[in-house]
Short mmCIF file of C-alpha atoms in Angstrom, two decimals:
data_model
loop_
_atom_site.label_atom_id
_atom_site.label_comp_id
_atom_site.label_asym_id
_atom_site.label_seq_id
_atom_site.Cartn_x
_atom_site.Cartn_y
_atom_site.Cartn_z
CA LYS U 1 -16.48 -11.94 3.70
CA ALA U 2 -13.11 -13.42 4.53
CA GLY U 3 -10.21 -11.02 4.12
CA VAL U 4 -7.04 -11.35 2.09
CA THR U 5 -4.85 -14.19 3.30
CA GLN U 6 -1.16 -14.73 2.71
CA THR U 7 0.98 -17.76 3.36
CA PRO U 8 3.41 -18.33 4.82
CA ARG U 9 3.56 -15.48 7.32
CA TYR U 10 7.26 -15.86 8.01
CA LEU U 11 10.05 -17.40 6.01
CA ILE U 12 13.80 -17.77 6.40
CA LYS U 13 15.87 -18.62 3.35
CA THR U 14 19.53 -18.50 2.38
CA ARG U 15 21.12 -16.65 -0.51
CA GLY U 16 20.70 -18.37 -3.83
CA GLN U 17 17.52 -20.20 -2.89
CA GLN U 18 14.14 -19.48 -4.38
CA VAL U 19 10.87 -18.78 -2.61
CA THR U 20 7.16 -18.83 -3.49
CA LEU U 21 4.62 -16.73 -1.64
CA SER U 22 0.87 -17.18 -1.91
CA CYS U 23 -2.03 -14.74 -1.74
CA SER U 24 -5.75 -15.51 -1.67
CA PRO U 25 -7.86 -12.44 -2.45
CA ILE U 26 -11.28 -11.52 -1.17
CA SER U 27 -13.93 -13.62 -2.89
CA GLY U 28 -15.03 -11.96 -6.12
CA HIS U 29 -11.95 -9.77 -6.46
CA ARG U 30 -10.08 -10.31 -9.72
CA SER U 31 -7.15 -7.94 -9.17
CA VAL U 32 -4.20 -8.90 -7.00
CA SER U 33 -1.27 -6.53 -6.55
CA TRP U 34 2.03 -7.29 -4.83
CA TYR U 35 4.19 -4.83 -2.90
CA GLN U 36 7.57 -5.00 -1.21
CA GLN U 37 8.25 -3.03 1.94
CA THR U 38 11.78 -2.50 3.17
CA PRO U 39 12.98 -0.06 5.84
CA GLY U 40 13.54 3.35 4.30
CA GLN U 41 11.98 2.39 0.96
CA GLY U 42 8.32 2.34 1.77
CA LEU U 43 5.89 0.23 -0.20
CA GLN U 44 7.18 -0.54 -3.69
CA PHE U 45 4.86 -1.92 -6.36
CA LEU U 46 5.97 -5.27 -7.78
CA PHE U 47 3.20 -6.30 -10.17
CA GLU U 48 -0.54 -6.63 -10.60
CA TYR U 49 -2.53 -9.54 -11.96
CA PHE U 50 -6.05 -9.28 -13.26
CA SER U 51 -8.00 -12.27 -14.59
CA GLU U 52 -4.80 -14.37 -14.80
CA THR U 53 -2.90 -11.72 -16.81
CA GLN U 54 -0.12 -9.47 -15.60
CA ARG U 55 -1.58 -6.02 -16.10
CA ASN U 56 1.23 -3.93 -14.69
CA LYS U 57 4.80 -4.37 -13.52
CA GLY U 58 7.06 -2.34 -11.26
CA ASN U 59 10.78 -1.74 -11.49
CA PHE U 60 12.11 -5.02 -10.16
CA PRO U 61 14.56 -7.49 -11.73
CA GLY U 62 13.36 -10.54 -13.60
CA ARG U 63 14.09 -12.70 -10.54
CA PHE U 64 10.71 -11.51 -9.29
CA SER U 65 7.82 -13.16 -11.06
CA GLY U 66 4.23 -14.01 -10.39
CA ARG U 67 1.14 -15.67 -11.68
CA GLN U 68 -2.56 -15.80 -11.03
CA PHE U 69 -4.83 -18.80 -11.16
CA SER U 70 -8.39 -19.08 -12.42
CA ASN U 71 -9.73 -18.75 -8.85
CA SER U 72 -7.82 -15.41 -8.57
CA ARG U 73 -5.30 -16.77 -6.08
CA SER U 74 -1.87 -15.43 -6.87
CA GLU U 75 1.67 -16.52 -6.23
CA MET U 76 4.89 -14.60 -6.46
CA ASN U 77 8.26 -16.23 -6.87
CA VAL U 78 11.71 -14.87 -6.18
CA SER U 79 14.58 -16.86 -7.61
CA THR U 80 18.27 -16.67 -6.65
CA LEU U 81 17.55 -14.83 -3.42
CA GLU U 82 19.80 -11.96 -2.37
CA LEU U 83 20.24 -10.44 1.08
CA GLY U 84 18.46 -7.30 -0.15
CA ASP U 85 15.31 -9.31 -0.82
CA SER U 86 14.68 -9.47 2.92
CA ALA U 87 11.44 -7.56 3.28
CA LEU U 88 7.76 -7.66 4.08
CA TYR U 89 5.79 -8.73 1.03
CA LEU U 90 2.18 -7.57 0.94
CA CYS U 91 -0.53 -8.46 -1.47
CA ALA U 92 -3.72 -6.50 -1.98
CA SER U 93 -6.92 -7.40 -3.75
CA SER U 94 -9.42 -5.14 -5.42
CA GLY U 95 -12.57 -5.48 -7.42
CA LEU U 96 -11.70 -2.53 -9.65
CA GLY U 97 -8.69 -0.66 -11.03
CA ALA U 98 -7.13 2.43 -9.52
CA THR U 99 -10.46 3.72 -8.26
CA GLY U 100 -11.19 0.62 -6.21
CA THR U 101 -10.19 0.19 -2.60
CA GLN U 102 -7.27 -2.19 -2.22
CA TYR U 103 -7.54 -4.57 0.71
CA PHE U 104 -4.24 -5.73 2.08
CA GLY U 105 -3.27 -9.08 3.50
CA PRO U 106 -1.15 -9.50 6.64
CA GLY U 107 2.03 -9.95 4.62
CA THR U 108 4.84 -12.47 4.44
CA ARG U 109 8.04 -11.48 6.18
CA LEU U 110 11.02 -12.93 4.34
CA LEU U 111 14.48 -13.05 5.84
CA VAL U 112 17.38 -14.00 3.58
CA LEU U 113 20.55 -15.09 5.34
CA ILE G 1 9.61 8.50 -12.46
CA LEU G 2 6.47 9.19 -10.48
CA ASN G 3 7.10 10.57 -7.02
CA VAL G 4 4.66 10.81 -4.17
CA GLU G 5 5.87 12.96 -1.30
CA GLN G 6 4.40 13.10 2.18
CA SER G 7 5.07 15.59 4.92
CA PRO G 8 5.87 15.73 7.68
CA GLN G 9 7.76 12.46 8.02
CA SER G 10 6.69 12.16 11.66
CA LEU G 11 4.53 14.02 14.10
CA HIS G 12 4.11 13.92 17.87
CA VAL G 13 0.97 15.51 19.27
CA GLN G 14 -0.96 15.55 22.52
CA GLU G 15 -4.31 13.86 22.91
CA GLY G 16 -7.01 16.26 21.79
CA ASP G 17 -4.83 18.15 19.30
CA SER G 18 -5.96 18.39 15.71
CA THR G 19 -3.43 17.68 13.03
CA ASN G 20 -3.00 17.46 9.29
CA PHE G 21 -0.64 15.86 6.80
CA THR G 22 0.15 16.59 3.19
CA CYS G 23 0.51 14.30 0.20
CA SER G 24 1.95 15.65 -3.07
CA PHE G 25 1.65 13.72 -6.30
CA PRO G 26 2.05 14.32 -10.05
CA SER G 27 -0.89 16.26 -11.42
CA SER G 28 -0.76 14.51 -14.80
CA ASN G 29 -2.46 11.19 -15.65
CA PHE G 30 -4.42 11.21 -12.42
CA TYR G 31 -6.87 8.42 -11.71
CA ALA G 32 -7.13 8.14 -7.95
CA LEU G 33 -5.58 9.07 -4.64
CA HIS G 34 -5.77 6.61 -1.75
CA TRP G 35 -5.18 7.13 1.96
CA TYR G 36 -4.29 4.24 4.27
CA ARG G 37 -3.65 3.87 7.97
CA TRP G 38 -1.00 1.34 8.95
CA GLU G 39 -0.71 0.30 12.56
CA THR G 40 2.23 -1.73 13.77
CA ALA G 41 1.81 -5.49 13.27
CA LYS G 42 -1.39 -4.98 11.24
CA SER G 43 -2.25 -4.70 7.55
CA PRO G 44 -2.66 -1.29 5.92
CA GLU G 45 -6.29 -0.23 6.32
CA ALA G 46 -8.00 1.77 3.61
CA LEU G 47 -9.34 5.15 4.73
CA PHE G 48 -10.36 6.91 1.53
CA VAL G 49 -10.24 6.64 -2.24
CA MET G 50 -10.66 9.98 -3.99
CA THR G 51 -11.01 10.49 -7.71
CA LEU G 52 -12.45 13.94 -8.42
CA ASN G 53 -10.83 17.35 -8.03
CA GLY G 54 -12.34 19.03 -4.99
CA ASP G 55 -13.38 15.71 -3.42
CA GLU G 56 -13.80 15.80 0.33
CA LYS G 57 -14.23 12.60 2.31
CA LYS G 58 -14.94 12.09 5.99
CA LYS G 59 -14.83 9.09 8.32
CA GLY G 60 -15.47 9.94 11.94
CA ARG G 61 -12.81 12.40 13.08
CA ILE G 62 -10.71 11.90 9.95
CA SER G 63 -11.27 13.82 6.73
CA ALA G 64 -9.40 14.35 3.48
CA THR G 65 -9.42 16.80 0.60
CA LEU G 66 -8.10 16.50 -2.93
CA ASN G 67 -6.70 19.00 -5.43
CA THR G 68 -5.78 17.18 -8.63
CA LYS G 69 -4.88 20.34 -10.58
CA GLU G 70 -2.05 21.25 -8.24
CA GLY G 71 -1.35 17.69 -7.14
CA TYR G 72 -1.94 17.59 -3.41
CA SER G 73 -4.20 16.05 -0.81
CA TYR G 74 -4.60 16.84 2.87
CA LEU G 75 -5.57 14.43 5.63
CA TYR G 76 -7.02 15.97 8.79
CA ILE G 77 -7.51 14.36 12.18
CA LYS G 78 -9.68 16.28 14.60
CA GLY G 79 -9.13 15.76 18.32
CA SER G 80 -6.39 13.13 18.02
CA GLN G 81 -6.64 10.09 20.28
CA PRO G 82 -3.89 7.62 21.26
CA GLU G 83 -5.53 5.00 19.05
CA ASP G 84 -4.88 7.26 16.05
CA SER G 85 -1.17 6.53 16.45
CA ALA G 86 -0.12 4.90 13.19
CA THR G 87 1.63 5.56 9.92
CA TYR G 88 -0.59 7.28 7.36
CA LEU G 89 0.17 6.49 3.74
CA CYS G 90 -1.08 8.08 0.58
CA ALA G 91 -0.92 6.34 -2.80
CA TYR G 92 -1.39 7.67 -6.31
CA GLY G 93 -2.94 5.79 -9.21
CA SER G 94 -1.93 7.02 -12.67
CA SER G 95 -3.78 4.43 -14.70
CA ASN G 96 -6.96 2.46 -14.34
CA THR G 97 -5.13 -0.54 -12.96
CA GLY G 98 -4.24 -1.66 -9.49
CA LYS G 99 -0.77 -0.11 -9.61
CA LEU G 100 -0.37 2.42 -6.81
CA ILE G 101 2.66 4.56 -6.07
CA PHE G 102 2.98 5.04 -2.32
CA GLY G 103 4.52 7.88 -0.39
CA GLN G 104 6.89 7.18 2.48
CA GLY G 105 4.18 7.90 5.01
CA THR G 106 3.66 10.17 7.99
CA THR G 107 4.08 8.51 11.37
CA LEU G 108 1.77 9.99 13.98
CA GLN G 109 2.31 9.49 17.71
CA VAL G 110 -0.47 10.74 19.98
CA LYS G 111 0.50 11.09 23.64
CA PRO G 112 -2.20 10.64 26.30
#
């Protein structure tokens, strides 16, 4: 089975712009979760989508949003970028809830200038 | 606020040493405890998912135990090798969804 893929792998944006990141889960997985990793903060949960519905949301401002398509691919969007949004964004797919192994993609590294 | 704490923050050992790390998590609303290994420039790799109090899991030289009543899990590495050098993360699931709360990780450096 192909693993979780994320595009693009690297991205440079300027403050005020918006960005869309994409995640394709493992075939058959219906849950996609998004995490942000910044130095000193560890992995922070952004949101989870399951069967095209947002099932859970972390503590991030409304500038962070996402969606999931019928083929389980997911996108996350960050509007009005701030310098502090510079981070590694990881998505993970799972076939189950909390008891299922989450398989991580390689991540998208975003730099906001 | 749900906090997951890991200790130590970092560890330097010699090849062949055995080592262990601790993960503390809230003992209420427990669904699952995950362990991941994260090597530089790679994706986090799942090691174990544990759901029952008293669970013990083993994968080669790595094993883990779980105590949900007191809210802790231990990860053990027997006979550390340089290729074990990585950051080890634990993550707590408090609901039957994909939301995981991660600890800050323990960074292990194994010297040949």
